[in-house]
Backbone as JSON, one array per atom type, in Angstrom:
{
  "sequence": "MLKIATKFAPDEPSFALAWRAGFRYGELYLTPEILTKVNAIVKTAQNYPLEYVPHFPNKKVTKTTAQASVDLYKKLDCKAMVIHQPMIDQWGASILEWHPEIRFAVENHKLTEEQFWEWAEKNPGLNLDIEHLWKFTLQDAPLPQVIEFFSKFLDRYADKLNHIHLPGYIPGAEEHRPMYCSRDLMYAVWPLLEKKQYNGLIVSEINKQYQIFQDLRMDALLAVAAKIITQSVNCEVVRVA",
  "N": [[-22.29, -27.81, -45.73], [-22.32, -25.77, -48.38], [-22.84, -22.19, -48.62], [-24.25, -20.12, -50.57], [-24.44, -16.79, -51.62], [-25.81, -13.54, -52.1], [-25.17, -10.08, -52.68], [-26.44, -6.89, -51.43], [-28.09, -3.68, -51.19], [-29.96, -2.86, -48.38], [-32.91, -2.52, -49.09], [-36.36, -2.64, -49.5], [-37.09, -3.61, -52.34], [-34.8, -4.9, -53.15], [-34.33, -6.96, -51.26], [-36.64, -8.39, -51.72], [-36.16, -9.26, -54.37], [-33.7, -10.72, -54.27], [-34.76, -12.86, -52.67], [-36.72, -13.9, -54.33], [-35.12, -14.8, -56.6], [-34.05, -16.86, -55.49], [-32.06, -17.1, -53.48], [-30.81, -17.67, -50.07], [-29.23, -16.56, -48.44], [-27.52, -13.6, -47.66], [-25.43, -10.62, -48.11], [-25.19, -7.47, -46.68], [-25.0, -4.42, -48.07], [-23.84, -1.42, -46.74], [-24.18, 2.01, -45.8], [-23.33, 5.11, -44.01], [-25.67, 6.74, -44.12], [-27.58, 4.77, -44.73], [-27.51, 3.35, -42.35], [-28.86, 4.86, -40.64], [-31.33, 3.94, -40.37], [-31.78, 1.5, -38.97], [-33.89, 0.15, -37.56], [-35.94, -0.06, -39.36], [-34.66, -1.52, -41.42], [-34.25, -3.98, -40.07], [-37.0, -4.74, -39.59], [-37.86, -5.1, -42.25], [-36.04, -7.08, -43.11], [-36.98, -9.35, -41.55], [-39.12, -10.2, -42.92], [-38.02, -11.62, -44.86], [-36.46, -14.48, -44.29], [-33.45, -14.67, -44.57], [-30.02, -15.64, -44.04], [-27.83, -13.28, -42.7], [-25.05, -11.13, -43.36], [-23.48, -8.3, -42.44], [-21.83, -5.52, -44.21], [-19.66, -3.53, -43.05], [-19.43, 0.14, -43.24], [-17.4, 1.89, -45.62], [-16.24, 4.46, -45.48], [-16.37, 7.83, -44.03], [-17.2, 7.43, -41.47], [-18.78, 7.52, -38.25], [-18.89, 7.59, -34.63], [-21.53, 6.95, -34.03], [-22.46, 5.83, -36.38], [-20.95, 3.44, -36.48], [-21.76, 2.29, -34.05], [-24.4, 1.74, -34.8], [-23.99, -0.13, -36.86], [-23.01, -2.34, -35.31], [-25.42, -2.65, -33.77], [-27.21, -3.59, -35.74], [-26.13, -5.9, -36.68], [-26.31, -7.48, -34.17], [-29.12, -7.45, -33.99], [-29.95, -8.88, -36.1], [-28.89, -11.36, -35.67], [-26.36, -11.93, -36.77], [-23.51, -13.71, -38.14], [-21.1, -12.97, -38.77], [-19.09, -9.88, -39.61], [-18.25, -8.08, -42.37], [-15.4, -6.11, -43.11], [-13.29, -3.47, -43.99], [-9.67, -3.02, -44.09], [-8.75, -0.34, -43.08], [-10.88, 0.46, -41.61], [-11.24, -1.37, -39.52], [-8.92, -0.94, -38.26], [-9.31, 1.41, -37.32], [-11.79, 1.32, -35.9], [-12.09, -1.13, -34.78], [-11.25, -1.97, -31.99], [-13.14, -0.47, -30.44], [-15.56, -1.43, -31.4], [-15.35, -4.11, -30.49], [-15.42, -3.61, -27.75], [-18.11, -2.95, -27.64], [-19.37, -5.19, -28.38], [-18.15, -7.96, -27.63], [-18.14, -10.6, -28.58], [-18.17, -10.51, -31.42], [-17.66, -11.43, -34.77], [-15.16, -10.71, -36.82], [-14.49, -10.06, -40.32], [-12.11, -9.49, -42.3], [-11.28, -7.76, -45.06], [-9.23, -8.4, -47.95], [-7.24, -6.38, -50.1], [-5.64, -4.43, -52.48], [-3.06, -5.94, -52.47], [0.44, -7.03, -52.31], [1.95, -10.3, -52.59], [3.57, -10.77, -50.4], [2.31, -8.9, -48.59], [-0.17, -9.93, -48.6], [0.04, -12.35, -47.07], [0.83, -11.33, -44.69], [-1.43, -9.77, -44.11], [-3.32, -11.93, -43.75], [-2.15, -13.16, -41.44], [-2.21, -11.12, -39.41], [-4.85, -10.26, -38.82], [-7.96, -10.81, -37.0], [-10.01, -12.26, -37.95], [-10.98, -13.27, -41.34], [-12.12, -12.14, -44.48], [-11.86, -13.4, -47.4], [-11.39, -11.94, -50.5], [-11.58, -13.39, -53.58], [-11.53, -12.45, -56.04], [-9.97, -10.17, -55.81], [-7.74, -11.2, -54.94], [-6.85, -12.7, -57.2], [-6.65, -10.8, -59.24], [-5.22, -8.53, -58.23], [-3.14, -9.41, -56.22], [-1.96, -11.86, -57.48], [-1.82, -11.03, -59.94], [-3.29, -11.47, -62.4], [-2.7, -14.25, -62.88], [-2.38, -17.57, -64.4], [-5.31, -19.84, -63.98], [-4.79, -22.26, -62.71], [-2.67, -21.79, -61.02], [-3.72, -19.83, -59.34], [-5.55, -21.38, -57.94], [-3.81, -23.1, -56.66], [-2.48, -21.35, -55.0], [-4.56, -20.56, -53.57], [-5.48, -22.95, -52.16], [-3.2, -23.39, -50.57], [-3.51, -21.08, -48.89], [-5.92, -21.89, -47.61], [-5.1, -24.15, -46.26], [-3.45, -22.85, -44.31], [-4.95, -21.01, -43.05], [-7.77, -21.54, -42.78], [-9.24, -21.75, -40.45], [-9.43, -19.17, -39.6], [-11.13, -18.06, -41.55], [-13.91, -16.32, -42.33], [-15.6, -15.48, -44.16], [-16.34, -14.92, -47.68], [-15.7, -13.38, -50.7], [-16.69, -13.85, -53.94], [-16.94, -13.16, -56.85], [-17.62, -13.6, -60.38], [-14.81, -13.63, -61.88], [-12.65, -13.12, -64.61], [-9.47, -12.87, -66.1], [-8.79, -9.93, -67.61], [-11.25, -9.07, -68.06], [-14.06, -7.05, -66.85], [-14.46, -6.2, -63.53], [-16.43, -7.73, -60.62], [-18.45, -9.28, -61.72], [-21.24, -11.6, -62.23], [-21.2, -14.84, -60.79], [-21.65, -16.9, -62.58], [-20.33, -16.15, -64.82], [-17.78, -17.13, -64.64], [-17.29, -20.0, -64.57], [-15.45, -22.08, -64.38], [-13.73, -21.15, -62.36], [-15.54, -21.25, -60.21], [-16.14, -24.01, -60.01], [-13.55, -24.94, -59.48], [-12.97, -23.74, -56.96], [-15.14, -24.32, -55.02], [-15.22, -27.2, -54.36], [-12.78, -27.24, -52.84], [-13.53, -25.8, -50.6], [-15.64, -27.03, -49.58], [-14.48, -29.47, -48.84], [-12.88, -28.43, -46.73], [-14.88, -27.98, -44.99], [-16.0, -25.5, -44.71], [-18.04, -23.02, -43.39], [-18.96, -20.3, -43.71], [-20.5, -17.46, -45.5], [-20.45, -17.39, -49.12], [-20.01, -15.12, -51.36], [-21.59, -13.77, -54.22], [-20.38, -11.06, -55.32], [-21.63, -8.59, -56.99], [-21.78, -5.95, -59.48], [-24.08, -3.16, -59.76], [-25.44, -3.12, -62.15], [-25.84, -5.87, -62.86], [-27.6, -6.84, -60.92], [-30.06, -7.95, -61.25], [-33.16, -9.97, -61.92], [-32.6, -12.2, -63.82], [-29.75, -12.45, -63.94], [-29.18, -12.87, -61.12], [-30.65, -15.2, -60.71], [-29.38, -17.03, -62.51], [-26.94, -17.21, -61.13], [-27.74, -18.59, -58.89], [-28.9, -20.9, -59.76], [-26.56, -21.97, -60.98], [-25.05, -23.02, -58.85], [-26.72, -24.97, -57.99], [-26.61, -26.67, -60.31], [-23.82, -27.3, -60.27], [-23.81, -28.9, -58.08], [-25.19, -31.21, -58.89], [-23.86, -32.02, -61.24], [-21.19, -32.44, -60.63], [-21.04, -33.72, -58.17], [-19.36, -33.1, -56.09], [-19.78, -30.8, -54.8], [-21.77, -29.37, -52.42], [-24.33, -27.38, -52.2], [-26.39, -25.26, -50.54], [-28.71, -23.48, -51.77], [-30.95, -22.73, -53.39], [-34.51, -23.06, -53.6], [-35.73, -24.87, -55.97], [-38.29, -24.05, -58.27]],
  "CA": [[-23.19, -27.31, -46.79], [-21.93, -24.35, -48.79], [-23.88, -21.14, -48.44], [-23.95, -19.14, -51.76], [-25.08, -15.54, -51.24], [-25.79, -12.29, -53.02], [-24.95, -8.79, -52.03], [-27.54, -5.8, -52.0], [-28.47, -2.68, -50.31], [-31.13, -3.32, -47.83], [-34.12, -1.88, -49.21], [-37.47, -3.65, -49.86], [-37.11, -4.39, -53.58], [-33.62, -5.74, -53.17], [-34.67, -8.05, -50.33], [-37.56, -9.21, -52.66], [-35.5, -9.67, -55.61], [-32.8, -11.77, -53.74], [-35.66, -13.97, -52.22], [-37.43, -14.38, -55.58], [-34.25, -15.35, -57.37], [-33.67, -18.25, -54.87], [-31.02, -16.87, -52.33], [-31.33, -17.71, -48.78], [-28.12, -16.04, -47.73], [-27.17, -12.15, -48.13], [-24.61, -9.75, -47.56], [-25.82, -6.22, -46.73], [-24.3, -3.21, -48.33], [-24.18, -0.34, -45.74], [-23.46, 3.41, -45.71], [-23.76, 5.85, -42.82], [-27.1, 7.01, -44.38], [-28.42, 3.55, -44.59], [-27.64, 2.87, -40.95], [-29.75, 5.74, -39.69], [-32.67, 3.28, -40.43], [-31.53, 0.19, -38.49], [-35.04, -0.67, -37.2], [-36.68, -0.37, -40.58], [-34.02, -2.71, -42.09], [-34.62, -5.24, -39.39], [-38.33, -5.1, -39.85], [-38.07, -5.76, -43.57], [-35.35, -8.26, -43.27], [-37.72, -10.32, -40.98], [-40.03, -10.69, -43.89], [-37.24, -12.45, -45.69], [-35.62, -15.16, -43.52], [-32.12, -15.14, -44.94], [-29.0, -15.5, -43.07], [-27.19, -12.02, -43.23], [-23.79, -10.64, -42.95], [-23.34, -6.74, -42.82], [-20.68, -4.96, -44.63], [-19.24, -2.33, -42.44], [-19.19, 1.25, -44.38], [-15.92, 2.04, -46.01], [-15.77, 5.81, -45.15], [-17.29, 8.83, -43.29], [-17.85, 6.54, -40.23], [-18.75, 8.21, -36.93], [-19.21, 6.63, -33.5], [-22.99, 6.59, -34.21], [-22.48, 4.88, -37.48], [-20.29, 2.32, -36.1], [-22.63, 1.55, -33.13], [-25.45, 1.27, -35.51], [-23.58, -1.3, -37.41], [-23.28, -3.32, -34.39], [-26.85, -2.85, -33.45], [-27.89, -4.35, -36.86], [-25.39, -7.22, -36.37], [-27.05, -8.17, -33.15], [-30.67, -7.6, -34.12], [-30.11, -9.87, -37.26], [-28.15, -12.53, -35.31], [-25.39, -12.34, -37.83], [-22.36, -14.71, -37.73], [-19.74, -12.27, -39.18], [-19.19, -8.63, -40.02], [-17.17, -7.72, -43.31], [-14.84, -4.83, -42.73], [-12.01, -3.12, -44.59], [-8.53, -2.79, -43.07], [-8.45, 0.87, -42.34], [-12.02, 0.59, -40.56], [-11.1, -2.24, -38.35], [-7.8, -0.39, -37.56], [-9.78, 2.64, -36.53], [-12.95, 1.07, -35.04], [-12.02, -2.46, -34.26], [-11.23, -1.94, -30.58], [-14.35, 0.07, -30.04], [-16.54, -2.54, -31.7], [-15.17, -5.26, -29.52], [-15.97, -3.17, -26.45], [-19.56, -2.88, -27.59], [-19.82, -6.62, -28.59], [-16.86, -8.88, -27.56], [-18.3, -11.91, -29.39], [-18.35, -10.22, -32.94], [-16.62, -12.11, -35.66], [-14.69, -9.9, -37.91], [-13.98, -10.72, -41.64], [-11.44, -8.32, -42.72], [-11.17, -7.98, -46.52], [-8.01, -8.1, -48.65], [-7.51, -5.49, -51.33], [-4.51, -4.36, -53.54], [-1.88, -6.38, -51.68], [1.37, -7.96, -52.97], [1.94, -11.57, -52.03], [4.1, -10.7, -49.01], [1.35, -8.02, -47.84], [-1.35, -10.77, -48.42], [0.18, -13.22, -46.0], [0.78, -10.38, -43.42], [-2.9, -9.54, -43.81], [-3.93, -13.09, -43.25], [-1.61, -13.43, -40.21], [-2.42, -10.32, -38.33], [-6.2, -10.09, -38.62], [-8.55, -11.9, -36.23], [-10.95, -13.08, -38.94], [-10.8, -12.96, -42.65], [-13.0, -12.14, -45.66], [-11.04, -13.56, -48.67], [-12.02, -11.59, -51.82], [-10.82, -14.01, -54.52], [-11.21, -11.67, -57.24], [-8.89, -9.15, -55.35], [-6.5, -12.19, -54.84], [-6.41, -13.09, -58.57], [-6.31, -9.61, -60.14], [-4.15, -7.66, -57.69], [-2.01, -10.04, -55.62], [-1.51, -12.83, -58.32], [-1.55, -10.27, -61.28], [-3.79, -12.32, -63.51], [-1.89, -15.57, -63.19], [-3.23, -18.72, -64.8], [-6.24, -20.23, -63.1], [-4.14, -23.36, -61.89], [-1.62, -21.02, -59.96], [-4.54, -19.2, -58.44], [-6.0, -22.43, -57.05], [-2.78, -23.69, -55.83], [-2.24, -20.41, -53.8], [-5.92, -20.49, -52.61], [-5.29, -24.12, -51.48], [-2.13, -23.08, -49.53], [-4.11, -20.24, -47.93], [-6.89, -22.69, -46.79], [-4.24, -25.01, -45.26], [-2.84, -22.24, -43.25], [-5.9, -20.08, -42.4], [-9.09, -21.87, -42.89], [-9.85, -21.63, -39.08], [-9.9, -17.7, -39.53], [-11.96, -17.59, -42.78], [-15.24, -16.13, -41.84], [-16.5, -14.87, -45.23], [-15.69, -15.05, -48.87], [-16.31, -12.7, -51.82], [-16.42, -14.76, -55.21], [-17.57, -12.89, -58.11], [-17.12, -14.48, -61.67], [-13.73, -12.95, -62.64], [-11.78, -13.67, -65.63], [-8.58, -11.95, -66.29], [-8.91, -9.0, -68.7], [-12.68, -8.57, -68.04], [-14.43, -6.1, -65.78], [-14.58, -6.67, -61.99], [-17.69, -7.71, -59.99], [-19.45, -9.83, -62.51], [-21.9, -12.76, -61.7], [-20.54, -16.18, -60.69], [-21.83, -17.78, -63.76], [-19.35, -15.67, -65.82], [-16.44, -17.76, -64.52], [-17.63, -21.33, -64.07], [-14.21, -22.9, -64.11], [-13.28, -20.7, -61.09], [-16.35, -21.8, -59.2], [-15.89, -25.42, -59.96], [-12.31, -25.25, -58.73], [-12.93, -23.26, -55.56], [-16.18, -24.89, -54.24], [-14.78, -28.4, -53.7], [-11.83, -27.07, -51.68], [-14.19, -25.26, -49.43], [-16.42, -28.21, -49.09], [-13.42, -30.4, -48.25], [-12.44, -27.82, -45.49], [-16.07, -27.76, -44.15], [-16.23, -24.02, -44.58], [-19.64, -22.61, -43.15], [-19.36, -18.87, -43.85], [-21.07, -17.24, -46.92], [-19.8, -17.33, -50.38], [-20.96, -14.01, -51.88], [-21.42, -13.26, -55.64], [-20.45, -9.65, -55.15], [-21.68, -8.03, -58.31], [-22.18, -4.57, -59.68], [-25.56, -2.86, -59.72], [-26.24, -3.55, -63.47], [-26.11, -7.29, -62.76], [-28.55, -7.15, -59.83], [-31.4, -8.21, -61.92], [-33.46, -11.29, -61.81], [-31.97, -13.05, -64.67], [-28.32, -12.75, -63.45], [-29.22, -13.4, -59.86], [-31.2, -16.57, -60.85], [-28.36, -17.78, -63.07], [-26.02, -17.52, -60.1], [-28.34, -19.39, -57.87], [-28.96, -22.33, -60.47], [-25.2, -22.45, -61.2], [-24.57, -23.75, -57.71], [-27.46, -26.31, -58.12], [-25.98, -27.45, -61.4], [-22.56, -27.81, -59.79], [-23.86, -30.18, -57.14], [-25.78, -32.33, -59.57], [-22.9, -32.5, -62.2], [-19.84, -32.75, -60.04], [-21.23, -34.53, -56.98], [-18.62, -32.76, -55.06], [-20.14, -29.51, -54.15], [-22.89, -29.58, -51.73], [-24.7, -26.06, -51.98], [-27.7, -24.92, -50.21], [-28.77, -22.08, -52.31], [-32.33, -22.37, -53.74], [-35.46, -24.15, -53.85], [-36.07, -24.83, -57.5], [-39.67, -24.31, -58.44]],
  "C": [[-22.82, -25.85, -47.14], [-23.01, -23.43, -48.92], [-23.62, -20.01, -49.54], [-24.87, -17.94, -51.62], [-24.92, -14.41, -52.19], [-25.62, -11.13, -52.0], [-25.74, -7.69, -52.45], [-27.71, -4.89, -50.86], [-29.86, -3.11, -49.66], [-32.45, -2.51, -47.69], [-35.2, -2.94, -49.75], [-37.28, -4.34, -51.25], [-35.94, -5.15, -53.61], [-33.74, -7.02, -52.36], [-35.63, -8.96, -51.18], [-36.97, -9.82, -53.76], [-34.62, -10.96, -55.3], [-33.62, -13.06, -53.41], [-36.15, -14.64, -53.46], [-36.31, -15.22, -56.47], [-33.85, -16.72, -56.83], [-32.63, -18.27, -53.79], [-31.6, -16.9, -50.9], [-30.16, -17.21, -47.8], [-27.87, -14.51, -48.43], [-26.31, -11.42, -47.44], [-25.3, -8.31, -47.75], [-24.84, -5.14, -47.0], [-24.74, -1.95, -47.43], [-23.46, 0.95, -46.05], [-23.93, 4.03, -44.34], [-25.14, 6.21, -42.94], [-28.01, 5.94, -44.15], [-28.61, 3.3, -43.22], [-28.21, 3.75, -40.04], [-31.13, 4.97, -39.78], [-32.62, 1.82, -40.01], [-32.83, -0.57, -38.3], [-35.85, -0.91, -38.39], [-36.08, -1.51, -41.35], [-34.3, -3.88, -41.36], [-36.01, -5.68, -39.57], [-38.5, -5.66, -41.18], [-37.34, -7.02, -43.56], [-36.14, -9.45, -42.61], [-38.73, -10.91, -41.78], [-39.28, -11.68, -44.93], [-36.15, -13.19, -44.87], [-34.4, -15.62, -43.87], [-31.18, -15.13, -43.76], [-28.18, -14.31, -43.48], [-25.89, -11.83, -42.66], [-23.66, -9.22, -43.36], [-21.99, -6.39, -43.28], [-20.48, -3.51, -44.0], [-18.99, -1.16, -43.44], [-17.7, 1.31, -44.42], [-15.44, 3.47, -45.72], [-16.88, 6.68, -44.46], [-17.98, 8.24, -42.16], [-17.7, 7.3, -38.95], [-19.11, 7.15, -35.84], [-20.77, 6.06, -33.69], [-23.2, 5.58, -35.2], [-21.99, 3.48, -36.94], [-21.18, 1.6, -34.9], [-23.93, 1.08, -33.9], [-25.18, -0.12, -36.36], [-23.59, -2.49, -36.44], [-24.57, -3.65, -33.83], [-27.37, -3.81, -34.43], [-27.31, -5.73, -36.76], [-26.1, -8.06, -35.35], [-28.41, -8.58, -33.34], [-30.94, -8.73, -35.25], [-29.42, -11.24, -36.89], [-27.15, -13.0, -36.31], [-24.18, -13.06, -37.24], [-20.95, -14.01, -38.12], [-20.03, -10.81, -39.58], [-17.9, -8.3, -41.09], [-16.82, -6.34, -43.05], [-13.5, -4.57, -43.45], [-10.93, -2.83, -43.61], [-8.6, -1.46, -42.46], [-9.78, 1.11, -41.49], [-11.79, -0.26, -39.48], [-9.8, -1.59, -37.56], [-8.28, 0.72, -36.82], [-10.99, 2.3, -35.52], [-13.13, -0.34, -34.48], [-12.09, -2.57, -32.68], [-12.56, -1.4, -29.98], [-15.53, -0.96, -30.24], [-16.47, -3.61, -30.75], [-15.64, -4.82, -28.07], [-17.53, -3.21, -26.44], [-20.16, -4.42, -27.75], [-18.64, -7.52, -28.84], [-16.79, -10.1, -28.36], [-18.38, -11.73, -30.86], [-17.37, -10.81, -33.6], [-16.28, -11.24, -36.87], [-14.34, -10.61, -39.14], [-13.39, -9.52, -42.4], [-10.93, -8.72, -44.26], [-9.71, -7.65, -46.96], [-8.27, -7.3, -49.82], [-6.22, -5.59, -52.29], [-3.28, -4.74, -52.72], [-0.92, -7.22, -52.64], [1.32, -9.35, -52.18], [2.48, -11.46, -50.63], [3.0, -9.93, -48.11], [0.14, -9.16, -47.66], [-1.18, -11.67, -47.22], [0.38, -12.48, -44.65], [-0.65, -10.06, -43.03], [-3.54, -10.7, -43.15], [-3.5, -13.51, -41.88], [-2.13, -12.56, -39.01], [-3.93, -10.06, -37.83], [-6.82, -11.32, -37.8], [-9.43, -12.84, -36.94], [-10.81, -12.49, -40.23], [-11.96, -13.0, -43.6], [-12.15, -12.11, -47.01], [-11.97, -13.13, -49.8], [-11.03, -12.23, -52.79], [-10.58, -13.35, -55.74], [-10.15, -10.61, -57.03], [-7.53, -9.98, -55.4], [-5.96, -12.44, -56.32], [-5.89, -11.87, -59.37], [-5.15, -8.88, -59.59], [-2.91, -8.43, -57.25], [-1.26, -11.08, -56.64], [-1.34, -12.17, -59.76], [-2.08, -11.08, -62.43], [-3.22, -13.66, -63.93], [-2.88, -16.66, -63.82], [-4.08, -19.23, -63.71], [-5.61, -21.37, -62.18], [-3.3, -22.73, -60.73], [-2.72, -20.41, -58.95], [-5.06, -20.28, -57.43], [-5.07, -23.03, -56.22], [-2.45, -22.69, -54.68], [-3.37, -20.41, -53.04], [-5.91, -21.85, -51.68], [-4.26, -23.96, -50.29], [-2.68, -22.2, -48.57], [-5.11, -20.96, -47.17], [-6.19, -23.65, -45.89], [-3.78, -24.11, -44.12], [-3.92, -21.41, -42.42], [-7.33, -20.26, -42.46], [-9.88, -21.6, -41.57], [-10.1, -20.09, -38.97], [-10.63, -17.14, -40.55], [-13.41, -17.55, -42.41], [-16.28, -15.74, -42.96], [-15.65, -14.95, -46.56], [-16.53, -14.08, -50.03], [-15.82, -13.49, -53.19], [-17.03, -14.26, -56.33], [-16.95, -13.62, -59.28], [-16.12, -13.67, -62.37], [-13.02, -13.69, -63.57], [-10.8, -12.56, -66.02], [-8.79, -11.11, -67.56], [-10.49, -8.44, -68.79], [-12.85, -7.58, -66.87], [-14.5, -6.85, -64.45], [-16.13, -6.82, -61.68], [-18.75, -8.15, -61.0], [-20.04, -11.05, -61.79], [-21.03, -14.04, -61.67], [-20.49, -16.98, -61.99], [-20.98, -17.39, -64.94], [-17.97, -16.45, -65.72], [-16.68, -19.11, -63.87], [-16.43, -22.2, -63.6], [-13.7, -22.59, -62.7], [-14.13, -21.28, -59.95], [-16.29, -23.25, -59.02], [-14.51, -25.91, -59.32], [-12.34, -24.93, -57.23], [-13.88, -24.03, -54.62], [-15.74, -26.18, -53.68], [-13.7, -28.32, -52.61], [-12.42, -26.54, -50.52], [-15.03, -26.32, -48.85], [-15.58, -29.14, -48.19], [-12.99, -29.81, -46.93], [-13.69, -27.57, -44.46], [-16.25, -26.33, -43.75], [-17.77, -23.8, -44.43], [-19.76, -21.21, -43.24], [-20.14, -18.74, -45.25], [-20.08, -17.03, -47.97], [-20.58, -16.35, -51.18], [-20.56, -13.78, -53.36], [-21.56, -11.77, -55.56], [-20.44, -9.0, -56.54], [-22.14, -6.65, -58.43], [-23.6, -4.33, -59.9], [-26.18, -3.34, -61.03], [-26.61, -4.98, -63.63], [-27.22, -7.72, -61.72], [-29.88, -7.11, -60.36], [-31.92, -9.74, -61.76], [-32.77, -12.32, -62.56], [-30.52, -13.4, -64.26], [-28.32, -13.32, -62.17], [-29.65, -14.91, -59.86], [-30.16, -17.51, -61.48], [-27.25, -18.21, -62.08], [-26.4, -18.76, -59.31], [-28.43, -20.93, -58.5], [-27.61, -22.88, -60.82], [-24.8, -23.4, -60.03], [-25.34, -25.12, -57.68], [-26.93, -27.27, -59.06], [-24.64, -28.1, -61.01], [-22.7, -29.08, -58.89], [-24.32, -31.28, -57.75], [-24.61, -32.85, -60.5], [-21.71, -32.95, -61.57], [-19.96, -33.76, -58.92], [-20.12, -34.24, -56.01], [-18.82, -31.4, -54.41], [-21.43, -29.61, -53.72], [-23.38, -28.04, -51.35], [-26.12, -25.98, -51.64], [-27.93, -23.48, -50.53], [-30.36, -21.84, -52.51], [-33.22, -23.51, -53.7], [-36.14, -24.05, -55.2], [-37.54, -25.1, -57.67], [-39.9, -25.37, -59.53]]
}
């Protein structure tokens, strides 16, 4: 059952908005400042019983910040931690000392095709950002070429795939738009993940201006519509009122 998620900063209004829009899975945007409030985040999160994945901060990380990230991971019983390559290179060994069972999800960025396959091979667990793949690695190639590449990736590395970023990208448009902005991409990707029995989160990673009820609800309902129309995507996302 595919788990469609949204990404937000862990403050009370954002928790409430994600829940009200219908999401039952969430990725938490974190900074060193946010991670000074782990206990408060956990207390608020317990009011919204989502399945959570934390996104390790991208810069200005200290030992205290890294340990707080692990603490949050444990207290929310997370199944993966999204982390960028420079951060796992710097902090990965320490994090594993503090929590040997942690499941990393290392994100791909501006990689060539050769670098992409090196990224997939060398890291212990992966967060595939499909927007980054399409825009940077495949240089806005036609969608069928992207899906063919994605299918090849799944054949090789589905067992290492712990997380996915899947905003609604279309070549030539801005990044980090809602999923419903690129329905053809969703309808092509979701059945392949269902076939592989992927059980990590699939995150509509969207910019702040789209983090409003209308856009979040549209993304949640898109997954329900896909299940009904195609009969090939089985998405547990919302409880439609």
